[in-house]
Amino acid sequence: MTDPRIAAALALTTLATLSLASFAMAPPALAQHSLTDDDDDDDDDEPCMTSHRMRQFLAGKGYSNIKLNSPIGDTWQASATKGAASYLVWVDTCSSRITRTSKRGSL
């Protein structure tokens, strides 16, 4: 039989070792994220819509042969055809709406 004092000392040593080991482990995933007001996901260089989603949006409005031009803020300009006419179309990528259209040749 084991002496109860030895068993108690062994249990206490094991408990102390496990307690210290828990401090050396990696922090939980939530603790690795910043809780500040800095919004790293709000990258001003990236549009709210992807180029693929914008092409789908314009195609759903009846446009084809869609070519995207450079963005100006959250607004992208695209050249596209609808029927036999060619257009310049401005899309607000964050509100998912067409803000302006202009028939090509009549800016």
Short mmCIF file of C-alpha atoms in Angstrom, two decimals:
data_model
loop_
_atom_site.label_atom_id
_atom_site.label_comp_id
_atom_site.label_asym_id
_atom_site.label_seq_id
_atom_site.Cartn_x
_atom_site.Cartn_y
_atom_site.Cartn_z
CA MET A 1 0.00 0.00 0.00
CA THR A 2 1.02 3.54 -0.65
CA ASP A 3 1.52 5.95 2.20
CA PRO A 4 -1.36 8.53 2.11
CA ARG A 5 1.12 11.35 2.63
CA ILE A 6 3.06 10.32 -0.49
CA ALA A 7 -0.16 10.00 -2.51
CA ALA A 8 -1.28 13.47 -1.36
CA ALA A 9 2.11 14.99 -2.18
CA LEU A 10 2.06 13.34 -5.62
CA ALA A 11 -1.46 14.63 -6.31
CA LEU A 12 -0.48 18.14 -5.21
CA THR A 13 2.64 18.08 -7.42
CA THR A 14 0.60 16.89 -10.43
CA LEU A 15 -2.01 19.60 -9.86
CA ALA A 16 0.66 22.29 -9.59
CA THR A 17 2.37 21.06 -12.77
CA LEU A 18 -0.89 21.10 -14.74
CA SER A 19 -1.74 24.58 -13.46
CA LEU A 20 1.63 25.96 -14.54
CA ALA A 21 1.42 24.19 -17.90
CA SER A 22 -1.92 25.88 -18.66
CA PHE A 23 -0.21 29.29 -18.45
CA ALA A 24 2.38 28.22 -21.01
CA MET A 25 -0.23 27.09 -23.56
CA ALA A 26 -1.37 29.25 -26.48
CA PRO A 27 -4.13 31.75 -25.70
CA PRO A 28 -7.66 31.07 -26.94
CA ALA A 29 -8.46 32.15 -30.50
CA LEU A 30 -10.62 35.06 -29.37
CA ALA A 31 -7.73 36.58 -27.46
CA GLN A 32 -5.64 36.69 -30.63
CA HIS A 33 -7.97 39.22 -32.29
CA SER A 34 -7.76 42.92 -31.63
CA LEU A 35 -10.69 44.47 -29.82
CA THR A 36 -9.74 48.04 -30.71
CA ASP A 37 -11.57 50.49 -32.96
CA ASP A 38 -9.09 49.78 -35.75
CA ASP A 39 -11.08 48.03 -38.47
CA ASP A 40 -8.50 46.11 -40.47
CA ASP A 41 -11.24 44.65 -42.68
CA ASP A 42 -12.14 48.14 -43.92
CA ASP A 43 -9.50 48.32 -46.64
CA ASP A 44 -10.19 51.41 -48.76
CA ASP A 45 -8.28 49.91 -51.68
CA GLU A 46 -10.75 47.05 -52.08
CA PRO A 47 -14.26 47.53 -53.50
CA CYS A 48 -17.31 46.29 -51.64
CA MET A 49 -18.18 44.10 -54.65
CA THR A 50 -15.69 41.82 -56.34
CA SER A 51 -15.20 42.27 -60.08
CA HIS A 52 -16.92 38.91 -60.64
CA ARG A 53 -19.94 39.99 -58.58
CA MET A 54 -20.10 43.32 -60.44
CA ARG A 55 -20.15 41.53 -63.80
CA GLN A 56 -22.95 39.28 -62.52
CA PHE A 57 -24.86 42.34 -61.28
CA LEU A 58 -24.61 44.12 -64.65
CA ALA A 59 -25.47 40.95 -66.58
CA GLY A 60 -28.57 40.63 -64.42
CA LYS A 61 -29.55 44.16 -65.53
CA GLY A 62 -29.35 43.10 -69.20
CA TYR A 63 -25.80 44.22 -70.04
CA SER A 64 -23.28 42.08 -71.92
CA ASN A 65 -19.67 42.45 -73.13
CA ILE A 66 -18.87 43.98 -69.74
CA LYS A 67 -15.42 45.52 -69.28
CA LEU A 68 -14.51 47.10 -65.95
CA ASN A 69 -12.51 50.33 -65.82
CA SER A 70 -10.70 51.92 -62.89
CA PRO A 71 -12.54 52.67 -59.65
CA ILE A 72 -13.11 56.10 -58.19
CA GLY A 73 -13.70 55.44 -54.50
CA ASP A 74 -16.54 52.95 -54.16
CA THR A 75 -17.76 53.66 -57.71
CA TRP A 76 -16.54 51.62 -60.66
CA GLN A 77 -17.04 52.52 -64.28
CA ALA A 78 -17.79 49.75 -66.76
CA SER A 79 -18.29 49.72 -70.49
CA ALA A 80 -21.01 47.34 -71.62
CA THR A 81 -23.58 46.75 -74.32
CA LYS A 82 -27.32 46.47 -73.95
CA GLY A 83 -29.12 45.47 -77.09
CA ALA A 84 -27.24 47.12 -79.96
CA ALA A 85 -26.12 50.16 -77.94
CA SER A 86 -22.85 50.61 -76.06
CA TYR A 87 -22.88 52.28 -72.64
CA LEU A 88 -20.66 53.56 -69.86
CA VAL A 89 -22.18 52.45 -66.57
CA TRP A 90 -21.18 53.68 -63.10
CA VAL A 91 -21.82 51.24 -60.25
CA ASP A 92 -21.64 52.01 -56.53
CA THR A 93 -20.08 48.78 -55.34
CA CYS A 94 -21.17 49.22 -51.72
CA SER A 95 -24.85 49.95 -52.34
CA SER A 96 -25.03 47.58 -55.37
CA ARG A 97 -26.75 50.11 -57.58
CA ILE A 98 -26.15 51.82 -60.89
CA THR A 99 -25.59 55.51 -60.20
CA ARG A 100 -25.24 56.74 -63.78
CA THR A 101 -25.38 55.51 -67.37
CA SER A 102 -24.23 57.21 -70.52
CA LYS A 103 -24.65 56.01 -74.08
CA ARG A 104 -21.20 55.72 -75.65
CA GLY A 105 -20.35 58.75 -77.72
CA SER A 106 -22.71 61.02 -75.75
CA LEU A 107 -20.79 61.78 -72.53
#
